Coordinates of C-alpha atoms in Angstrom, one line a residue:
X1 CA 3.3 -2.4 -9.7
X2 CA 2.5 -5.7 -11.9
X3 CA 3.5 -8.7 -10.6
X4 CA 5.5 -11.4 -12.4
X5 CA 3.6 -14.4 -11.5
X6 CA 0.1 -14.9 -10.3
X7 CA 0.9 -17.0 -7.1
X8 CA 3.9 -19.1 -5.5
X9 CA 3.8 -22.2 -3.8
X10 CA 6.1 -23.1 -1.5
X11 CA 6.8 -26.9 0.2
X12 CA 7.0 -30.8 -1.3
X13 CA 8.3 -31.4 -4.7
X14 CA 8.5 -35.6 -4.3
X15 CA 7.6 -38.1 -6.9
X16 CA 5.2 -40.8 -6.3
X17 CA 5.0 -44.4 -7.1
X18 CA 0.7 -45.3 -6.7
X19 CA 0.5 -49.0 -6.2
X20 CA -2.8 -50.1 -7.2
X21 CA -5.2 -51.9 -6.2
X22 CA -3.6 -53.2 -3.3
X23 CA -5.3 -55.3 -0.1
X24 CA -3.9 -57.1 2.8
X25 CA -3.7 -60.4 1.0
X26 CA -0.4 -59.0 -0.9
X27 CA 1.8 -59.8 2.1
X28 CA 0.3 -63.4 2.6
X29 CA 2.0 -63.6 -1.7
X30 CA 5.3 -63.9 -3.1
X31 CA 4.4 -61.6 -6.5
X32 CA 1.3 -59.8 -6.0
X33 CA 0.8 -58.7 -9.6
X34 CA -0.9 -55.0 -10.2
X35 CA -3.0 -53.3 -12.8
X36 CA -0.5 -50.3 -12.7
X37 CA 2.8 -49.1 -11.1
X38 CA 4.1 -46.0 -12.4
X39 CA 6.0 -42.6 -11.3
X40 CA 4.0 -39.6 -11.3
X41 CA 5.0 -35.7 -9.7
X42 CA 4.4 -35.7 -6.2
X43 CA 4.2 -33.1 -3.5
X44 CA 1.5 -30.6 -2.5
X45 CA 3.3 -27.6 -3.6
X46 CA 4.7 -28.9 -7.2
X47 CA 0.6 -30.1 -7.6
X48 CA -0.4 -27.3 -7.5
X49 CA 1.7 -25.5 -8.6
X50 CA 1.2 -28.0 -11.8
X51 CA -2.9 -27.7 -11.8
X52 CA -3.0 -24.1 -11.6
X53 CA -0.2 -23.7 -14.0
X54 CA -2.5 -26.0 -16.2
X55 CA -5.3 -23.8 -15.5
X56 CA -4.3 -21.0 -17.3
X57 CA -1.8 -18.8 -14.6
X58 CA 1.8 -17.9 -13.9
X59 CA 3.2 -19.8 -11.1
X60 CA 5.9 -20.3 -9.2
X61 CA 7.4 -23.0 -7.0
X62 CA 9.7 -22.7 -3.9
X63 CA 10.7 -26.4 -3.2
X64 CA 14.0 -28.2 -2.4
X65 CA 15.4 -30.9 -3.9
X66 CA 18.6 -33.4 -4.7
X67 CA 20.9 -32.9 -7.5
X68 CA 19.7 -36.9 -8.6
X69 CA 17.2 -38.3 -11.2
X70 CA 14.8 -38.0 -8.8
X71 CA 15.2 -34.0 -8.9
X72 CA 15.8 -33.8 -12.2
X73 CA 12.8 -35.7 -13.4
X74 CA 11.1 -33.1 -11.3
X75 CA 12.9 -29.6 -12.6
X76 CA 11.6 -31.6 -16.2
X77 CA 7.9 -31.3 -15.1
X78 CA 8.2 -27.9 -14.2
X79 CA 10.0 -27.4 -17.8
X80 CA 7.2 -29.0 -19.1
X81 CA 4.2 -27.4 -17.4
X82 CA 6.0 -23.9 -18.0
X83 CA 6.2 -23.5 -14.2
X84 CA 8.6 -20.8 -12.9
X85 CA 11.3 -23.3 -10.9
X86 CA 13.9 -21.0 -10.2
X87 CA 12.8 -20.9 -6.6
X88 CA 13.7 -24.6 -6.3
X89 CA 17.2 -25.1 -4.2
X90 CA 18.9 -28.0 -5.2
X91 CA 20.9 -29.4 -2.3
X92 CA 24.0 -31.5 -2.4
X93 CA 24.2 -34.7 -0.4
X94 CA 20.4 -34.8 -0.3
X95 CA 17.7 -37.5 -1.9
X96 CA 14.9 -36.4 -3.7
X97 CA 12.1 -37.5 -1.5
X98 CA 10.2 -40.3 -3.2
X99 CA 6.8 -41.4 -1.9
X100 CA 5.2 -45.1 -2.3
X101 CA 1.2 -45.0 -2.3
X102 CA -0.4 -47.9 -1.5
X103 CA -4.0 -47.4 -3.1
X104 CA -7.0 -49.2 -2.5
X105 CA -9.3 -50.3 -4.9
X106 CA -12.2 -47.4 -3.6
X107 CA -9.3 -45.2 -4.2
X108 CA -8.2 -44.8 -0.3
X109 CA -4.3 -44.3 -0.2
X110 CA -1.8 -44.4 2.6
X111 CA 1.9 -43.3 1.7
X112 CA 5.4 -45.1 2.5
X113 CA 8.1 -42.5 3.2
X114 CA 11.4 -41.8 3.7
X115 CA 12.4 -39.8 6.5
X116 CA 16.0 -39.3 5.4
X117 CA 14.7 -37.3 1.7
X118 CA 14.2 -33.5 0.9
X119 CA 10.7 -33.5 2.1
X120 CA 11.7 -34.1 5.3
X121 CA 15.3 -31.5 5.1
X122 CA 13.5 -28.4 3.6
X123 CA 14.5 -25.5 6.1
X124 CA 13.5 -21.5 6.1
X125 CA 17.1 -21.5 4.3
X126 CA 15.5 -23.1 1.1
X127 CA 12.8 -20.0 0.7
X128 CA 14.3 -17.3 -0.9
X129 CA 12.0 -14.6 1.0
X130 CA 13.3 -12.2 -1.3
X131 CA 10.9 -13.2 -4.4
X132 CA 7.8 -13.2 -2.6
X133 CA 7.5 -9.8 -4.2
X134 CA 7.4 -11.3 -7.3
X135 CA 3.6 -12.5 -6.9
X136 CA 0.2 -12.1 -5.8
X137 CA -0.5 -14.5 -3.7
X138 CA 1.5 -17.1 -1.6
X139 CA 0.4 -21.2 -0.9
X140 CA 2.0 -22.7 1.7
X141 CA 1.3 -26.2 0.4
X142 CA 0.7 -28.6 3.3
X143 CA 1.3 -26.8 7.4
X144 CA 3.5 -30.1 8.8
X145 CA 4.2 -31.4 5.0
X146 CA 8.0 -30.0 5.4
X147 CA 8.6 -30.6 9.6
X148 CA 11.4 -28.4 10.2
X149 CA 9.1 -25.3 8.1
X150 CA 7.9 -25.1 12.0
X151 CA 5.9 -22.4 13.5
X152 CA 8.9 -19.8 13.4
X153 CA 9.2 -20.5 10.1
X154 CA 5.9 -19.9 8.4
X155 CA 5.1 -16.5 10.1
X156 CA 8.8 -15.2 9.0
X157 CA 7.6 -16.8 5.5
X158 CA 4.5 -14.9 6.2
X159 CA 5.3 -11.6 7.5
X160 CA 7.3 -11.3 4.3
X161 CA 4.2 -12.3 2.0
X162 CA 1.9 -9.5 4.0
X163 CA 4.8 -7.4 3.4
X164 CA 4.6 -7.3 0.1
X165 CA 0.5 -7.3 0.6
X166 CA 0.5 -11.1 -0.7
X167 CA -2.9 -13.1 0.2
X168 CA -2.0 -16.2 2.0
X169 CA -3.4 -19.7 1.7
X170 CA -2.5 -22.5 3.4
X171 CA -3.3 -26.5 3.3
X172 CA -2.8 -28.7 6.2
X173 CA -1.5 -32.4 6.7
X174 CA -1.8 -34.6 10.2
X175 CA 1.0 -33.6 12.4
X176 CA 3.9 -35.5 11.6
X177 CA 5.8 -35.0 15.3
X178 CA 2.5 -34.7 17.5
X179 CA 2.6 -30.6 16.7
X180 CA -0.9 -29.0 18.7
X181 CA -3.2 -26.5 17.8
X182 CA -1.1 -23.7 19.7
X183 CA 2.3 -25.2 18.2
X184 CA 1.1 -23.2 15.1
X185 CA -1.3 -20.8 16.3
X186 CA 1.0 -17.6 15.5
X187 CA 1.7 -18.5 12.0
X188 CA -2.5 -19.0 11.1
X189 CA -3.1 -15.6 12.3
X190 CA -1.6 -14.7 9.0
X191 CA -3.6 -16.8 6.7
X192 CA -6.6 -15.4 4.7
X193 CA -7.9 -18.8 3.4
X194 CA -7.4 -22.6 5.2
X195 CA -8.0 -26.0 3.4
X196 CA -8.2 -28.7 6.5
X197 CA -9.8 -31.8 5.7
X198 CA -12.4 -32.7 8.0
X199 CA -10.0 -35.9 9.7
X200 CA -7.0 -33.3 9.7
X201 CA -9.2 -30.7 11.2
X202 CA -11.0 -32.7 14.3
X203 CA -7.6 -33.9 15.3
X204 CA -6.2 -30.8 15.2
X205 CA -9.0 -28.8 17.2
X206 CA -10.2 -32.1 19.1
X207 CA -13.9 -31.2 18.0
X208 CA -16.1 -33.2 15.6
X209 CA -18.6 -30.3 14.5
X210 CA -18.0 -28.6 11.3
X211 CA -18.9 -24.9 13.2
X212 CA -17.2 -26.1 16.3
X213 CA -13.9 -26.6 14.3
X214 CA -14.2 -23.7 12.2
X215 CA -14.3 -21.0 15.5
X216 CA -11.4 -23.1 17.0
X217 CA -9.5 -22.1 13.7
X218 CA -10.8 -18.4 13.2
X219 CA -9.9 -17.7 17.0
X220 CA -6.3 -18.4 15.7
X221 CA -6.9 -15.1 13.2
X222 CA -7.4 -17.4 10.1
X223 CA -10.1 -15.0 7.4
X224 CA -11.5 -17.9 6.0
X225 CA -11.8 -21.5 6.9
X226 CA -12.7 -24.0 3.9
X227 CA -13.0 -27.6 5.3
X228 CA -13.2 -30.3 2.5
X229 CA -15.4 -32.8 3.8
X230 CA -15.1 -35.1 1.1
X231 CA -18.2 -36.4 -1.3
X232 CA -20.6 -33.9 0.7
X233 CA -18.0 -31.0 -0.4
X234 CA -16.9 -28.3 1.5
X235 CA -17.9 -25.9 4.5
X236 CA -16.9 -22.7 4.5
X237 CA -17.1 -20.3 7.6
X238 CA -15.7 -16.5 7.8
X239 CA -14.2 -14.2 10.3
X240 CA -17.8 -11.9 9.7
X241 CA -19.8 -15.2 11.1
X242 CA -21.3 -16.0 7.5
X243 CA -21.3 -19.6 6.8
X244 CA -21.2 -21.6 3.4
X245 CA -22.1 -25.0 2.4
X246 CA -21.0 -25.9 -0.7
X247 CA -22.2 -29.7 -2.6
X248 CA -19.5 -31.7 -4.1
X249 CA -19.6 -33.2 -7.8
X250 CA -22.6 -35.5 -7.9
X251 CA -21.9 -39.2 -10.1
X252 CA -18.3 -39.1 -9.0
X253 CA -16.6 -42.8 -8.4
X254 CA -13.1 -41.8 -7.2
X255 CA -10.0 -44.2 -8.7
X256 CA -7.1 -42.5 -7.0
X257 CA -7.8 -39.5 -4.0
X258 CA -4.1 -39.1 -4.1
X259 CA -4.3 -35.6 -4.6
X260 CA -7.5 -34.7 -4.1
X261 CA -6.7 -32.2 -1.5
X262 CA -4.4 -29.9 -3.7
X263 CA -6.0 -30.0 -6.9
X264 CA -9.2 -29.1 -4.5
X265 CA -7.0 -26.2 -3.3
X266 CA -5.4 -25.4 -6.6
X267 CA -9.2 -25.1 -7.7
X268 CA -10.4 -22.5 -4.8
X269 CA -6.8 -20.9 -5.7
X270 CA -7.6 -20.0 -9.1
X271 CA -10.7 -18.8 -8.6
X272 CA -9.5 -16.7 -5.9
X273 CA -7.0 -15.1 -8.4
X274 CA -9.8 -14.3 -11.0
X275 CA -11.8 -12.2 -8.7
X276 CA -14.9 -15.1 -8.0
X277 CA -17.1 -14.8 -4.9
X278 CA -16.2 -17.2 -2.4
X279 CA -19.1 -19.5 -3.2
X280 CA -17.7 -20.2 -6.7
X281 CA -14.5 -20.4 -5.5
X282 CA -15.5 -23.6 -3.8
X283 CA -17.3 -24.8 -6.7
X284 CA -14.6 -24.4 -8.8
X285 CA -12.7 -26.0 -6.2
X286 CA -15.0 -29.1 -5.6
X287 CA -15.2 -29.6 -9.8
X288 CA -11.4 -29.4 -9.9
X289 CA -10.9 -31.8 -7.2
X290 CA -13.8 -34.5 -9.1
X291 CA -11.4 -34.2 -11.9
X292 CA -8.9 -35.6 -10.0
X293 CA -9.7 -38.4 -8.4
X294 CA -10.5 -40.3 -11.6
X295 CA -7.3 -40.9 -12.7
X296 CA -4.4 -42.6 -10.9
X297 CA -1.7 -39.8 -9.6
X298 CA -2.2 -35.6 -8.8
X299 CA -1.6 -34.4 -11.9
X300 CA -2.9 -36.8 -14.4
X301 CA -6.5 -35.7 -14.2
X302 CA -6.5 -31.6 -14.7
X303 CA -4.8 -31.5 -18.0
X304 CA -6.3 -28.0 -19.0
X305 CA -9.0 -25.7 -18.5
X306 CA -11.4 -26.8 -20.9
X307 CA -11.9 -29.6 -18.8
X308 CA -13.0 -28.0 -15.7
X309 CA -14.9 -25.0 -17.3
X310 CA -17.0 -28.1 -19.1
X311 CA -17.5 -29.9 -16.3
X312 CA -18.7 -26.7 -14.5
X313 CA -22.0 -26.5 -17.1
X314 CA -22.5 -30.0 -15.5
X315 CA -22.2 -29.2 -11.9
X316 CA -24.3 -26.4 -12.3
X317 CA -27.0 -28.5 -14.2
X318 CA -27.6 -31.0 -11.2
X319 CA -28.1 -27.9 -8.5
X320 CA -30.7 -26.5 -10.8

């Protein structure tokens, strides 16, 4: 049977406010005047849900917000980007989570959040299993983004998507409440491909080797594990033993890595849902994610596909 929409990402649909440049010395002044402040979409599953949208595919986006500006300004992207939002909850007596990044001039971020807003009050209860059906392939955003999506959680989330024979992605932040390795062990067993950073990934499997950390993941059941290891690229190791590495954009200087992670994902996504080996998978992954990082906020960069299938000619002219 056809399926209504290509993929479905489920987790954070925030809004961010980038400050940058910003440096110690703002603390030591009473204005501290910047090139930019403005407020962008936020939230790994509404960015990618946005750059793949962009990229030419039907998506959908399971998310949980407040019935405030906030969410509205939010349920207005999603208008806007022609992303199926009917999966969003909006919750009374909740606030929109809104996240403050402090940006540094090399384009290093660290975010300011608050603890009381959806991000952190998504539950199981805001996923309407029931539409899972309704795609090919599931992306649970960012493991930890949403804390109380817990271990349980994500393999009831993902017994559902293999269910309804769904591949299953997944992206990872740093444990927000000291979560191990085997706190989420059962739940990876389901996932066919894995997007840890290299930081995110030695903390989680306390090793510092890309093939170390890789066979701590695939023990967990995981098919694929794609580790973005930043201007080098990405390393990809398999269940089958086989091993990629894959060279990032060459002549990049990165404004804003805010981002970077899910428009890198949204990148391997799309590939995956066009049929392409796993090697250009994370090329289109690593050109999507160069895209990114030269303009301030997620989803300012990727504004259609044009712009990646171009810059693909040139990635493919420096490894000749």
């Amino acid at each position: 049977m056809e399926k209504k929409l290509d993929a479905i990402c489920v987790g954070a649909a925030i809004v961010d406010i980038p400050l940058q440049p910003v440096n110690r010395d703002m603390f030591e002044i009473e204005s501290f005047p910047l090139q930019q402040i403005s407020m962008t979409i936020g939230g790994d599953a509404i960015n990618e849900a946005t750059i793949m949208s962009r990229l030419g595919h039907k998506i959908g986006l399971m998310s949980m917000v407040g019935r405030d500006a906030v969410g509205n300004f939010i349920i207005e992207h999603c208008e806007k980007n022609g992303i199926d939002y009917s999966g969003i909850r909006v919750r009374e007596g909740i606030d929109t989570s809104i996240n403050v990044g402090l940006v540094t001039a090399d384009g290093e971020r660290t975010f300011v959040t608050n603890r009381n807003g959806s991000l952190w009050k998504m539950t199981i209860d805001d996923v309407d299993l029931s539409r899972l059906k309704e795609a090919r392939l599931l992306s649970l955003a960012s493991i930890f983004n949403n804390p109380l999506l817990d271990c349980r959680a994500l393999v009831k989330i993902f017994q559902e998507a293999k269910a309804q024979d769904m591949i299953i992605c997944a992206d990872m932040i740093k444990a927000r409440l000291g979560e191990t390795l085997d706190d989420i062990k059962e739940a990876l067993g389901y996932v066919d491909y894995f997007f840890p950073n290299y930081d995110e990934a030695c903390l989680m499997t306390e090793e510092t080797e890309l093939e170390k950390i890789a066979d701590r993941f695939l023990d967990c059941g995981i098919q694929h594990v794609v580790i973005k290891t930043g201007k080098k690229g990405c390393y990809i190791k398999s269940q089958d033993g086989s091993v990629l590495e894959v060279p990032a954009m060459k002549g990049i200087t990165a404004i804003d890595t805010i981002g970077a992670g899910d428009n890198f994902a949204s990148g391997f996504i799309t590939a995956i849902l066009e049929g392409k080996s796993l090697k250009e998978c994370a090329e289109f992954a690593n050109v999507t994610a160069s895209i990114s990082v030269q303009s301030i906020g997620a989803t300012t960069g990727v504004q259609k596909r044009e712009q990646v299938d171009e810059r693909m000619k040139e990635y493919y002219a420096q490894q000749s």
